[in-house]
Amino acid sequence: MKLWIGGAIFVAILMGITWMMAGGDIGANDTMGSLAMLGALATAVIAIFVSIKYVRQIQEEKAGGELADENWDGIGEYKNELPMGWAVLFLATTVWAVWYYLVGYPLNAYSQIGEYNEEVAIHDASFADKHANLDAQTLVKMGESVFIVQCSQCHGLAADGIDGKAANLNKRIEEKSVRHAIVNGANNLGYAAPMPDRNGLFNMNTGALITDAEIATVSKYVANGMKGAGEDVFQGTCAACHGSDGKGMEFVAPSIADFNPELVATVLKHGKKGVIGAMPAFDLLNEQQIKAVGAYVTSLSK
Amino acid sequence: MFHWLEKHPFFFAVAVFVTIAFAGLVEILPNFAEASRPTIGTKPYSTLELAGRHVYIKNSCNACHSQLIRPFKSETDRYGAYSLSGEYAYDRPFLWGSKRTGPDLMRIGNVRTTDWHENHMWDPAGVVPGSIMPAYRWMFANEADVDTAYAEQVTVNKVFNVPYNKPIPMKDGSTETVPMAASLDAAKAEALADAKVIVADMKNQDVKDMVASGKIPEIVALIAYLNSLK
C-alpha cells in the first residue's frame, strides 16, 4: 500500500515539474499543448505503476512448478514452459539473423566505393547538364581555370613556360623546337606516319635533302608565324604534310602555324617530349574540360 | 563437446572468442587477404627507385605529402584514381602520411616529369609561385645509398618473397620483370644504368658529371622513385 501511495506522489511531483517547465505556456485553447500534457501524465503513470507491479512481484511471488532432475550445488531449475513473448521474440530474431547473414549484409551492405560511384555519376550528370551549351567566351574562362589547376605548375600562370622550363603557349612554337623536329624527326602525337628526321626531308625545289642553311631559314620562318624568308623551303619541303599554310592536314600532320583545340587535345592524349622538356599525357580531364583548355590555349596566341 | 569445453577454461575462452567474433572473422579476414594481394600492374621497386624511396623517407617528405587518394570525387579529380590496398603491397613501410601541407603524391608520376622535378626540387617557388616547400639543393650533390637499397631488395625477396626476376602481370595483359642483381656490384651497375636514362632528361651539369663518373646523386634516385608513383 505504501508503495502505491509513494508512486502516486511521485507521479504528482513529476507532473508538477513538467507543468512548471512547460505547462505555464499552455493556454485554454491550446489543444496540442493539452494533449502533450495528457501524454506526459500517461507516460509517467504507466512507467511508475508498471515498475511498482514488478517490484511487488519480486517481493511477494514465489516461483513454482516441477523441479528438473539436475541441480548444481543445490541450485535447481523448474521445468516451466517458455514465456510466449520470449519464445516469439527468440524465433523472430533467429529468422532475422539468418536473413541478415545470407541476404541483408552481403547484398545490402554499405559500400564506400558504391557511394563514390554514385557521387561521381550525380556530379558528372549535373556537370554535363550545366555546361551543355557554353558560349565561346565561357569556354575559354573554364579553360583558364583548368589550366591554372593542371598546367600552370609547368607552363606558368601566364602560360609563358617559366623561362623556358616548358613550352611558351603564348606563341605557337619556338625556333629551337622547329629545328629539333626537323633534325631529329618527331613521333609524339600518334600519327600513323611520324615526321621523318632530316634524312627523310626532301626539298622539292632543289631535289635534294634539306640543308643546314635551309633548316635555319625555315625554322625562323615557322617560329615567326609563317612570315619572312624561308617560304620557298617550307613550300618545297614541309607543305606536302603540314599544308601550304602550315595549318596541318587531318591524319597527316599537326598545325605548326597556330594552336587549335584538336591539337591541344592530341598533345594531352599523348604527352610530348621535345627539346624543351617532357610533358606527361593527361587522363585526369573530362571531354568538356579538354575542349575548354584547348579553347583557352588557342585563345592565347590569337 | 560442451561438457569438455566447460572443463577446459582456455579452450572455452577460445570458443567464446570465435563465437563472438564469428561474423567479423568471416567478413573481414577473406576480404583482408584478398585486398592485400598486389593489384595487377603493381611492381616491386628497382634498386634505384628504392634508393630514392630512402631519400624520400630520410627527408620526411611524408610529413607534408600523403600517398593515399581517398574515394571522393574532389580527390580523384585532382590526384587520379583512388588508392587500392593492393597497390601498397611492396611498400615497406607504406607512406600513407596523415598530413597534406603539399598535394598527394600517390600518382605524381602521371602528371610530372623528370625535368620538372629537377626544377622543382632545386627551387620550388621558381615553378610554383609562393610555394612553401623547401628547396632540396644538397640532393644534387649527395650520393644516394645504393648499398642499403640493394640490401633491402635482397631482404624483402628472401623474407617476404617479393617477386624480383619474375614476370609480373600488367594492366594491359603483358608482363614485366623487375630485376634484382646477383651481387652488390651488379646492383650498382644496374642502378647506374637506370640513373643514366633519368639524367638524359636533366639539365644540371654537376649531376650529369657525377653520373658520368659513376656516382648517383640523391636527386636522380628520388626522381626515379617519384616517376614510379603511378
Short mmCIF file of C-alpha atoms in Angstrom, two decimals:
data_model
loop_
_atom_site.label_atom_id
_atom_site.label_comp_id
_atom_site.label_asym_id
_atom_site.label_seq_id
_atom_site.Cartn_x
_atom_site.Cartn_y
_atom_site.Cartn_z
CA MET A 1 0.00 0.00 0.00
CA LYS A 2 2.82 2.36 0.92
CA LEU A 3 4.36 1.74 -2.48
CA TRP A 4 1.20 2.73 -4.31
CA ILE A 5 0.85 5.95 -2.35
CA GLY A 6 4.53 6.74 -2.92
CA GLY A 7 4.03 6.10 -6.63
CA ALA A 8 1.07 8.46 -6.80
CA ILE A 9 3.03 11.21 -5.01
CA PHE A 10 5.97 10.67 -7.36
CA VAL A 11 3.71 10.98 -10.42
CA ALA A 12 2.27 14.19 -8.97
CA ILE A 13 5.75 15.64 -8.44
CA LEU A 14 6.79 14.68 -12.00
CA MET A 15 3.68 16.31 -13.43
CA GLY A 16 4.26 19.37 -11.26
CA ILE A 17 7.80 19.77 -12.62
CA THR A 18 6.55 19.26 -16.18
CA TRP A 19 3.88 21.88 -15.65
CA MET A 20 6.38 24.33 -14.26
CA MET A 21 8.80 23.79 -17.13
CA ALA A 22 6.32 23.88 -20.00
CA GLY A 23 2.75 23.91 -18.82
CA GLY A 24 2.64 27.57 -17.83
CA ASP A 25 2.64 28.42 -21.54
CA ILE A 26 -0.31 26.20 -22.38
CA GLY A 27 -3.39 28.33 -22.90
CA ALA A 28 -7.01 27.21 -22.58
CA ASN A 29 -7.40 26.75 -26.35
CA ASP A 30 -4.10 25.06 -26.94
CA THR A 31 -5.26 21.55 -27.85
CA MET A 32 -1.82 20.29 -28.84
CA GLY A 33 -0.33 21.52 -25.57
CA SER A 34 -3.06 19.89 -23.51
CA LEU A 35 -2.66 16.64 -25.42
CA ALA A 36 1.07 16.74 -24.75
CA MET A 37 0.40 17.18 -21.00
CA LEU A 38 -2.01 14.29 -21.13
CA GLY A 39 0.63 12.18 -22.86
CA ALA A 40 3.17 13.11 -20.22
CA LEU A 41 0.74 12.10 -17.50
CA ALA A 42 0.02 8.76 -19.17
CA THR A 43 3.71 8.06 -19.62
CA ALA A 44 4.50 8.85 -16.01
CA VAL A 45 1.60 6.76 -14.68
CA ILE A 46 2.42 3.75 -16.81
CA ALA A 47 6.15 3.91 -16.04
CA ILE A 48 5.70 4.25 -12.30
CA PHE A 49 2.93 1.72 -11.86
CA VAL A 50 4.45 -0.94 -14.10
CA SER A 51 7.66 -0.61 -12.08
CA ILE A 52 5.70 -0.96 -8.87
CA LYS A 53 3.94 -4.04 -10.19
CA TYR A 54 7.23 -5.81 -10.80
CA VAL A 55 8.71 -4.72 -7.50
CA ARG A 56 5.64 -6.23 -5.79
CA GLN A 57 6.04 -9.39 -7.78
CA ILE A 58 9.66 -9.76 -6.64
CA GLN A 59 8.62 -9.11 -3.05
CA GLU A 60 5.68 -11.48 -2.87
CA GLU A 61 5.54 -14.14 -5.54
CA LYS A 62 7.28 -17.44 -5.26
CA ALA A 63 8.37 -19.46 -8.27
CA GLY A 64 6.70 -22.82 -8.55
CA GLY A 65 6.40 -25.89 -10.70
CA GLU A 66 8.10 -29.23 -11.17
CA LEU A 67 11.84 -29.31 -10.45
CA ALA A 68 14.23 -30.60 -13.07
CA ASP A 69 16.44 -33.51 -12.17
CA GLU A 70 19.77 -31.71 -12.41
CA ASN A 71 20.87 -29.45 -9.69
CA TRP A 72 24.13 -27.55 -9.24
CA ASP A 73 25.36 -27.28 -5.66
CA GLY A 74 21.77 -27.06 -4.54
CA ILE A 75 20.67 -24.61 -7.21
CA GLY A 76 17.87 -26.17 -9.24
CA GLU A 77 15.69 -25.33 -12.23
CA TYR A 78 11.93 -25.56 -12.83
CA LYS A 79 10.56 -27.25 -15.90
CA ASN A 80 8.35 -24.32 -16.84
CA GLU A 81 7.10 -23.55 -20.35
CA LEU A 82 8.91 -20.74 -22.17
CA PRO A 83 7.01 -17.46 -21.81
CA MET A 84 5.16 -16.90 -25.08
CA GLY A 85 6.51 -13.40 -25.77
CA TRP A 86 10.06 -14.52 -25.16
CA ALA A 87 9.70 -17.50 -27.49
CA VAL A 88 8.22 -15.38 -30.28
CA LEU A 89 10.97 -12.80 -29.97
CA PHE A 90 13.61 -15.52 -29.98
CA LEU A 91 12.25 -17.10 -33.14
CA ALA A 92 11.85 -13.75 -34.87
CA THR A 93 15.43 -12.83 -34.04
CA THR A 94 16.65 -16.15 -35.40
CA VAL A 95 14.80 -15.65 -38.65
CA TRP A 96 16.11 -12.10 -38.94
CA ALA A 97 19.65 -13.25 -38.20
CA VAL A 98 19.54 -15.83 -41.00
CA TRP A 99 18.19 -13.21 -43.40
CA TYR A 100 20.81 -10.68 -42.37
CA TYR A 101 23.58 -13.21 -42.61
CA LEU A 102 22.71 -14.54 -46.05
CA VAL A 103 20.98 -11.60 -47.71
CA GLY A 104 21.00 -8.43 -45.67
CA TYR A 105 24.70 -8.00 -45.11
CA PRO A 106 26.14 -9.40 -48.31
CA LEU A 107 23.67 -7.73 -50.67
CA ASN A 108 22.74 -4.52 -48.92
CA ALA A 109 25.90 -3.61 -47.05
CA TYR A 110 27.16 -0.06 -47.22
CA SER A 111 29.98 0.31 -49.67
CA GLN A 112 32.29 3.28 -49.74
CA ILE A 113 33.11 2.69 -53.38
CA GLY A 114 29.40 2.41 -54.16
CA GLU A 115 28.82 5.78 -52.57
CA TYR A 116 31.77 7.19 -54.51
CA ASN A 117 30.38 5.87 -57.78
CA GLU A 118 27.01 7.45 -57.05
CA GLU A 119 28.66 10.74 -56.16
CA VAL A 120 30.62 10.73 -59.41
CA ALA A 121 27.60 9.77 -61.51
CA ILE A 122 25.48 12.55 -59.99
CA HIS A 123 28.24 15.10 -60.38
CA ASP A 124 29.05 14.09 -63.96
CA ALA A 125 25.40 14.30 -64.95
CA SER A 126 24.94 17.76 -63.45
CA PHE A 127 28.26 18.91 -64.90
CA ALA A 128 27.30 17.80 -68.41
CA ASP A 129 23.88 19.36 -67.92
CA LYS A 130 25.15 22.67 -66.64
CA HIS A 131 27.81 23.10 -69.30
CA ALA A 132 25.99 21.58 -72.27
CA ASN A 133 25.90 24.73 -74.41
CA LEU A 134 28.70 27.02 -73.40
CA ASP A 135 29.37 30.10 -75.46
CA ALA A 136 32.92 30.60 -76.68
CA GLN A 137 33.81 33.11 -74.00
CA THR A 138 32.69 30.96 -71.09
CA LEU A 139 34.52 28.01 -72.59
CA VAL A 140 37.76 30.00 -72.59
CA LYS A 141 37.14 31.08 -68.99
CA MET A 142 36.56 27.49 -67.96
CA GLY A 143 39.71 26.51 -69.83
CA GLU A 144 41.67 29.10 -67.92
CA SER A 145 40.57 27.59 -64.59
CA VAL A 146 41.54 24.11 -65.76
CA PHE A 147 44.85 25.49 -66.94
CA ILE A 148 45.64 27.12 -63.61
CA VAL A 149 44.94 23.90 -61.72
CA GLN A 150 46.51 21.35 -64.05
CA CYS A 151 49.01 23.09 -66.28
CA SER A 152 50.34 26.23 -64.59
CA GLN A 153 52.88 24.33 -62.45
CA CYS A 154 54.84 23.71 -65.65
CA HIS A 155 53.67 26.31 -68.13
CA GLY A 156 53.39 29.12 -65.59
CA LEU A 157 50.37 31.17 -64.60
CA ALA A 158 50.94 33.38 -67.66
CA ALA A 159 51.44 30.29 -69.86
CA ASP A 160 54.88 31.67 -70.74
CA GLY A 161 56.70 28.42 -69.94
CA ILE A 162 58.56 29.96 -66.94
CA ASP A 163 61.85 30.95 -68.61
CA GLY A 164 61.97 28.04 -70.98
CA LYS A 165 61.10 25.33 -68.43
CA ALA A 166 58.11 24.32 -70.58
CA ALA A 167 56.61 25.45 -73.88
CA ASN A 168 55.58 29.10 -74.05
CA LEU A 169 51.96 28.78 -75.13
CA ASN A 170 51.57 32.44 -75.99
CA LYS A 171 53.12 31.68 -79.34
CA ARG A 172 52.80 28.57 -81.42
CA ILE A 173 56.38 27.38 -81.44
CA GLU A 174 59.99 28.38 -80.77
CA GLU A 175 62.71 28.28 -83.35
CA LYS A 176 64.72 25.71 -81.46
CA SER A 177 61.70 23.40 -81.29
CA VAL A 178 61.20 23.58 -85.06
CA ARG A 179 64.87 22.92 -85.61
CA HIS A 180 64.73 19.99 -83.18
CA ALA A 181 61.75 18.50 -85.02
CA ILE A 182 63.47 18.80 -88.39
CA VAL A 183 66.82 17.42 -87.24
CA ASN A 184 65.50 14.57 -85.12
CA GLY A 185 62.07 13.94 -86.56
CA ALA A 186 59.07 13.80 -84.23
CA ASN A 187 56.96 10.91 -83.02
CA ASN A 188 54.97 12.04 -80.00
CA LEU A 189 51.45 12.51 -81.18
CA GLY A 190 50.41 9.13 -82.54
CA TYR A 191 50.25 9.92 -86.24
CA ALA A 192 50.32 6.80 -88.42
CA ALA A 193 53.47 8.08 -90.16
CA PRO A 194 55.71 10.09 -87.83
CA MET A 195 57.64 13.12 -89.03
CA PRO A 196 60.92 11.91 -90.59
CA ASP A 197 64.26 13.35 -89.45
CA ARG A 198 66.40 15.47 -91.78
CA ASN A 199 67.50 12.39 -93.70
CA GLY A 200 63.94 11.94 -94.85
CA LEU A 201 63.07 15.55 -95.68
CA PHE A 202 63.47 16.38 -99.37
CA ASN A 203 63.25 19.90 -100.70
CA MET A 204 61.30 19.51 -103.93
CA ASN A 205 62.62 22.82 -105.21
CA THR A 206 66.21 21.63 -105.12
CA GLY A 207 65.52 17.92 -105.39
CA ALA A 208 67.95 17.26 -102.52
CA LEU A 209 67.83 16.60 -98.79
CA ILE A 210 67.23 19.69 -96.67
CA THR A 211 70.49 21.54 -95.94
CA ASP A 212 71.77 23.22 -92.76
CA ALA A 213 71.12 26.65 -94.21
CA GLU A 214 67.61 25.71 -95.25
CA ILE A 215 66.90 24.28 -91.79
CA ALA A 216 67.96 27.57 -90.24
CA THR A 217 65.78 29.72 -92.52
CA VAL A 218 62.70 27.52 -92.40
CA SER A 219 62.90 27.22 -88.58
CA LYS A 220 62.93 31.01 -88.32
CA TYR A 221 60.10 31.21 -90.83
CA VAL A 222 57.85 28.82 -88.86
CA ALA A 223 58.74 30.30 -85.46
CA ASN A 224 57.98 33.73 -86.89
CA GLY A 225 54.40 32.71 -87.54
CA MET A 226 54.97 31.67 -91.18
CA LYS A 227 56.40 35.03 -92.16
CA GLY A 228 59.65 36.26 -93.67
CA ALA A 229 62.34 34.41 -95.58
CA GLY A 230 62.02 30.66 -95.94
CA GLU A 231 58.63 30.33 -97.52
CA ASP A 232 60.13 28.61 -100.57
CA VAL A 233 61.85 25.99 -98.40
CA PHE A 234 58.62 25.47 -96.50
CA GLN A 235 56.55 25.02 -99.61
CA GLY A 236 59.14 22.70 -101.12
CA THR A 237 59.78 20.57 -98.04
CA CYS A 238 57.06 20.79 -95.47
CA ALA A 239 53.85 21.78 -97.20
CA ALA A 240 53.22 18.27 -98.50
CA CYS A 241 52.40 17.21 -94.96
CA HIS A 242 51.77 20.39 -92.98
CA GLY A 243 49.72 22.08 -95.71
CA SER A 244 50.76 25.14 -97.69
CA ASP A 245 49.50 27.43 -94.92
CA GLY A 246 51.17 25.29 -92.21
CA LYS A 247 47.82 24.57 -90.60
CA GLY A 248 48.25 20.84 -90.86
CA MET A 249 46.24 18.10 -92.51
CA GLU A 250 43.97 15.72 -90.74
CA PHE A 251 45.63 12.33 -90.10
CA VAL A 252 48.85 13.53 -91.77
CA ALA A 253 50.50 16.23 -89.66
CA PRO A 254 49.56 18.76 -86.98
CA SER A 255 49.27 22.51 -87.47
CA ILE A 256 52.53 24.34 -86.88
CA ALA A 257 51.09 27.74 -87.76
CA ASP A 258 48.70 28.05 -84.85
CA PHE A 259 47.17 26.19 -81.93
CA ASN A 260 43.75 24.65 -82.25
CA PRO A 261 41.68 22.69 -79.75
CA GLU A 262 42.19 19.39 -81.59
CA LEU A 263 45.96 19.82 -81.45
CA VAL A 264 45.86 20.56 -77.72
CA ALA A 265 43.65 17.50 -77.19
CA THR A 266 46.15 15.38 -79.12
CA VAL A 267 49.03 16.71 -77.02
CA LEU A 268 47.07 15.95 -73.83
CA LYS A 269 46.33 12.44 -75.04
CA HIS A 270 49.89 11.52 -75.98
CA GLY A 271 52.10 13.88 -73.99
CA LYS A 272 55.10 15.44 -75.65
CA LYS A 273 58.83 15.10 -75.34
CA GLY A 274 60.85 17.70 -77.19
CA VAL A 275 63.85 19.91 -76.91
CA ILE A 276 62.31 21.94 -74.08
CA GLY A 277 61.41 19.06 -71.84
CA ALA A 278 58.82 16.36 -71.33
CA MET A 279 55.12 16.78 -70.80
CA PRO A 280 53.13 13.80 -69.49
CA ALA A 281 49.97 12.51 -71.14
CA PHE A 282 46.90 13.65 -69.19
CA ASP A 283 43.95 11.43 -68.35
CA LEU A 284 42.54 13.49 -65.49
CA LEU A 285 40.36 15.78 -67.61
CA ASN A 286 36.91 15.04 -68.95
CA GLU A 287 35.88 15.82 -72.52
CA GLN A 288 34.37 19.19 -71.72
CA GLN A 289 37.48 20.27 -69.83
CA ILE A 290 39.74 19.16 -72.68
CA LYS A 291 37.66 21.23 -75.08
CA ALA A 292 37.78 24.19 -72.72
CA VAL A 293 41.52 24.09 -72.12
CA GLY A 294 42.01 23.70 -75.87
CA ALA A 295 39.94 26.83 -76.46
CA TYR A 296 41.93 28.66 -73.80
CA VAL A 297 45.34 27.69 -75.22
CA THR A 298 44.15 28.59 -78.71
CA SER A 299 42.95 31.99 -77.49
CA LEU A 300 46.38 32.83 -76.03
CA SER A 301 48.17 33.22 -79.35
CA LYS A 302 45.26 34.78 -81.25
CA MET B 1 31.68 -31.39 -26.64
CA PHE B 2 30.19 -28.68 -24.49
CA HIS B 3 30.98 -30.55 -21.29
CA TRP B 4 34.52 -30.94 -22.46
CA LEU B 5 34.79 -27.22 -23.17
CA GLU B 6 33.37 -26.43 -19.76
CA LYS B 7 36.24 -28.26 -18.16
CA HIS B 8 38.96 -26.53 -20.18
CA PRO B 9 38.88 -22.81 -19.46
CA PHE B 10 41.48 -21.92 -22.10
CA PHE B 11 39.66 -23.62 -24.96
CA PHE B 12 36.41 -22.35 -23.56
CA ALA B 13 37.78 -18.80 -23.86
CA VAL B 14 38.87 -19.51 -27.43
CA ALA B 15 35.42 -20.89 -28.28
CA VAL B 16 33.75 -17.84 -26.75
CA PHE B 17 36.01 -15.58 -28.78
CA VAL B 18 35.29 -17.43 -32.03
CA THR B 19 31.56 -17.34 -31.33
CA ILE B 20 31.51 -13.65 -30.60
CA ALA B 21 33.95 -12.72 -33.37
CA PHE B 22 32.48 -15.15 -35.90
CA ALA B 23 30.84 -12.52 -38.09
CA GLY B 24 33.99 -10.45 -38.03
CA LEU B 25 36.18 -13.41 -38.92
CA VAL B 26 34.12 -14.47 -41.93
CA GLU B 27 33.58 -10.95 -43.16
CA ILE B 28 36.92 -9.30 -42.51
CA LEU B 29 39.57 -11.98 -42.96
CA PRO B 30 38.80 -13.14 -46.53
CA ASN B 31 38.41 -9.52 -47.67
CA PHE B 32 41.63 -8.62 -46.00
CA ALA B 33 43.52 -11.48 -47.61
CA GLU B 34 42.06 -10.55 -51.00
CA ALA B 35 42.73 -6.83 -50.72
CA SER B 36 46.32 -7.09 -49.53
CA ARG B 37 47.39 -9.05 -52.59
CA PRO B 38 49.21 -6.84 -55.11
CA THR B 39 46.87 -5.32 -57.70
CA ILE B 40 47.53 -6.09 -61.34
CA GLY B 41 50.12 -3.61 -62.53
CA THR B 42 51.82 -3.14 -59.14
CA LYS B 43 55.54 -3.79 -59.44
CA PRO B 44 58.23 -4.04 -56.77
CA TYR B 45 60.76 -1.19 -56.72
CA SER B 46 64.02 -1.36 -58.64
CA THR B 47 67.29 -0.73 -56.81
CA LEU B 48 67.45 2.91 -57.91
CA GLU B 49 63.79 3.53 -57.01
CA LEU B 50 64.32 2.01 -53.57
CA ALA B 51 67.35 4.25 -53.04
CA GLY B 52 65.10 7.17 -53.97
CA ARG B 53 62.44 5.96 -51.59
CA HIS B 54 65.05 6.05 -48.81
CA VAL B 55 65.87 9.63 -49.77
CA TYR B 56 62.14 10.43 -49.57
CA ILE B 57 61.88 8.88 -46.10
CA LYS B 58 65.15 10.38 -44.89
CA ASN B 59 63.95 13.88 -45.75
CA SER B 60 60.50 13.30 -44.28
CA CYS B 61 58.66 14.21 -47.45
CA ASN B 62 55.83 12.19 -45.95
CA ALA B 63 55.48 14.83 -43.23
CA CYS B 64 53.98 17.17 -45.82
CA HIS B 65 52.80 14.75 -48.52
CA SER B 66 50.35 11.87 -48.27
CA GLN B 67 50.29 8.91 -50.62
CA LEU B 68 46.69 7.92 -50.26
CA ILE B 69 43.89 9.07 -52.52
CA ARG B 70 40.52 8.64 -50.85
CA PRO B 71 37.42 7.70 -52.82
CA PHE B 72 35.90 11.19 -53.03
CA LYS B 73 35.19 12.97 -56.27
CA SER B 74 37.16 16.00 -55.14
CA GLU B 75 40.23 13.84 -54.61
CA THR B 76 40.06 11.71 -57.73
CA ASP B 77 39.53 14.83 -59.86
CA ARG B 78 42.72 16.27 -58.57
CA TYR B 79 45.00 13.32 -57.96
CA GLY B 80 43.67 10.47 -60.12
CA ALA B 81 42.07 7.12 -59.31
CA TYR B 82 41.55 6.32 -55.62
CA SER B 83 44.14 4.11 -53.95
CA LEU B 84 43.65 0.37 -53.51
CA SER B 85 45.25 -1.52 -50.65
CA GLY B 86 46.94 -3.94 -53.05
CA GLU B 87 48.89 -1.05 -54.54
CA TYR B 88 50.90 -0.82 -51.33
CA ALA B 89 51.86 -4.50 -51.37
CA TYR B 90 55.56 -3.69 -51.88
CA ASP B 91 55.70 -0.57 -49.69
CA ARG B 92 57.68 -1.29 -46.56
CA PRO B 93 56.77 0.82 -44.70
CA PHE B 94 53.82 2.35 -46.52
CA LEU B 95 53.96 6.14 -46.73
CA TRP B 96 50.27 7.00 -46.45
CA GLY B 97 51.05 10.06 -44.39
CA SER B 98 48.46 11.87 -42.36
CA LYS B 99 49.01 15.46 -43.36
CA ARG B 100 48.77 17.33 -46.61
CA THR B 101 50.78 20.50 -46.44
CA GLY B 102 51.55 19.73 -50.07
CA PRO B 103 49.50 17.68 -52.53
CA ASP B 104 49.12 13.91 -52.51
CA LEU B 105 51.92 12.16 -54.39
CA MET B 106 50.39 8.69 -54.87
CA ARG B 107 50.23 9.15 -58.66
CA ILE B 108 52.59 12.05 -59.20
CA GLY B 109 54.40 10.05 -61.90
CA ASN B 110 51.37 10.51 -64.13
CA VAL B 111 51.42 14.31 -64.11
CA ARG B 112 55.03 15.39 -63.61
CA THR B 113 58.21 14.60 -65.46
CA THR B 114 61.93 14.32 -64.71
CA ASP B 115 62.83 17.82 -65.85
CA TRP B 116 60.00 19.35 -63.84
CA HIS B 117 61.10 17.56 -60.65
CA GLU B 118 64.62 18.77 -61.28
CA ASN B 119 63.47 22.40 -61.45
CA HIS B 120 61.06 21.99 -58.55
CA MET B 121 63.42 20.29 -56.09
CA TRP B 122 66.07 22.91 -56.84
CA ASP B 123 63.73 25.84 -56.29
CA PRO B 124 60.03 25.06 -55.67
CA ALA B 125 58.96 28.70 -55.72
CA GLY B 126 60.65 29.07 -59.10
CA VAL B 127 57.96 26.97 -60.74
CA VAL B 128 55.07 27.32 -58.30
CA PRO B 129 54.89 30.96 -57.19
CA GLY B 130 54.55 31.23 -53.42
CA SER B 131 55.37 27.57 -52.79
CA ILE B 132 56.32 26.93 -49.17
CA MET B 133 58.03 23.65 -49.96
CA PRO B 134 61.70 23.84 -49.01
CA ALA B 135 64.39 23.55 -51.70
CA TYR B 136 66.49 20.39 -51.53
CA ARG B 137 69.70 21.51 -53.24
CA TRP B 138 72.01 19.19 -51.31
CA MET B 139 70.37 16.27 -53.07
CA PHE B 140 72.09 17.41 -56.25
CA ALA B 141 75.49 16.77 -54.60
CA ASN B 142 74.93 13.99 -52.02
CA GLU B 143 75.35 10.45 -53.20
CA ALA B 144 72.44 8.01 -52.95
CA ASP B 145 72.87 4.91 -50.78
CA VAL B 146 72.63 2.06 -53.25
CA ASP B 147 74.12 -0.47 -50.80
CA THR B 148 71.18 -0.16 -48.42
CA ALA B 149 68.70 -0.25 -51.27
CA TYR B 150 70.20 -3.49 -52.56
CA ALA B 151 70.25 -4.94 -49.04
CA GLU B 152 66.56 -4.15 -48.73
CA GLN B 153 65.82 -5.75 -52.08
CA VAL B 154 67.58 -8.96 -51.07
CA THR B 155 65.86 -8.97 -47.70
CA VAL B 156 62.32 -8.50 -48.93
CA ASN B 157 62.97 -11.02 -51.67
CA LYS B 158 64.17 -13.65 -49.17
CA VAL B 159 61.83 -12.92 -46.28
CA PHE B 160 58.61 -11.79 -47.98
CA ASN B 161 59.13 -13.47 -51.32
CA VAL B 162 58.77 -10.19 -53.22
CA PRO B 163 58.78 -11.28 -56.88
CA TYR B 164 62.02 -9.94 -58.30
CA ASN B 165 63.22 -11.55 -61.54
CA LYS B 166 59.76 -12.96 -62.09
CA PRO B 167 57.16 -11.91 -64.65
CA ILE B 168 54.58 -9.56 -63.12
CA PRO B 169 51.22 -9.10 -64.83
CA MET B 170 50.47 -5.60 -66.10
CA LYS B 171 47.09 -3.97 -66.72
CA ASP B 172 47.31 -4.35 -70.48
CA GLY B 173 47.82 -8.10 -70.20
CA SER B 174 51.56 -8.05 -70.80
CA THR B 175 54.14 -8.93 -68.17
CA GLU B 176 57.12 -7.04 -66.86
CA THR B 177 60.11 -8.18 -64.87
CA VAL B 178 61.85 -6.13 -62.21
CA PRO B 179 65.43 -7.36 -61.99
CA MET B 180 67.34 -7.94 -58.78
CA ALA B 181 71.07 -8.21 -59.34
CA ALA B 182 73.01 -11.24 -58.16
CA SER B 183 75.71 -9.22 -56.42
CA LEU B 184 76.19 -5.76 -54.98
CA ASP B 185 78.49 -4.73 -57.81
CA ALA B 186 75.98 -5.84 -60.40
CA ALA B 187 73.25 -3.96 -58.50
CA LYS B 188 75.34 -0.79 -58.57
CA ALA B 189 75.90 -1.18 -62.30
CA GLU B 190 72.19 -1.67 -62.87
CA ALA B 191 71.28 1.36 -60.76
CA LEU B 192 73.81 3.43 -62.68
CA ALA B 193 72.34 2.34 -65.99
CA ASP B 194 68.86 3.39 -64.78
CA ALA B 195 70.32 6.67 -63.50
CA LYS B 196 71.78 7.41 -66.94
CA VAL B 197 68.31 7.19 -68.51
CA ILE B 198 66.96 9.70 -65.99
CA VAL B 199 69.90 12.07 -66.26
CA ALA B 200 69.49 12.24 -70.04
CA ASP B 201 66.33 14.30 -69.35
CA MET B 202 68.03 16.56 -66.80
CA LYS B 203 69.90 19.81 -67.27
CA ASN B 204 72.08 20.29 -64.15
CA GLN B 205 75.67 19.86 -65.35
CA ASP B 206 77.07 18.81 -61.93
CA VAL B 207 74.54 16.00 -61.76
CA LYS B 208 75.36 14.91 -65.30
CA ASP B 209 79.08 14.92 -64.47
CA MET B 210 78.57 12.88 -61.31
CA VAL B 211 76.63 10.20 -63.15
CA ALA B 212 79.17 10.18 -65.97
CA SER B 213 81.84 9.46 -63.37
CA GLY B 214 79.83 6.56 -61.98
CA LYS B 215 78.21 8.21 -58.95
CA ILE B 216 74.47 8.52 -58.38
CA PRO B 217 73.28 11.76 -56.75
CA GLU B 218 70.29 11.52 -54.43
CA ILE B 219 68.17 13.66 -56.72
CA VAL B 220 68.40 11.11 -59.53
CA ALA B 221 67.30 8.27 -57.25
CA LEU B 222 64.49 10.43 -55.84
CA ILE B 223 63.22 11.30 -59.32
CA ALA B 224 63.34 7.63 -60.30
CA TYR B 225 61.14 6.94 -57.28
CA LEU B 226 58.73 9.82 -57.98
CA ASN B 227 58.41 8.73 -61.61
CA SER B 228 57.48 5.24 -60.43
CA LEU B 229 54.50 6.58 -58.45
CA LYS B 230 51.67 5.97 -60.88
#
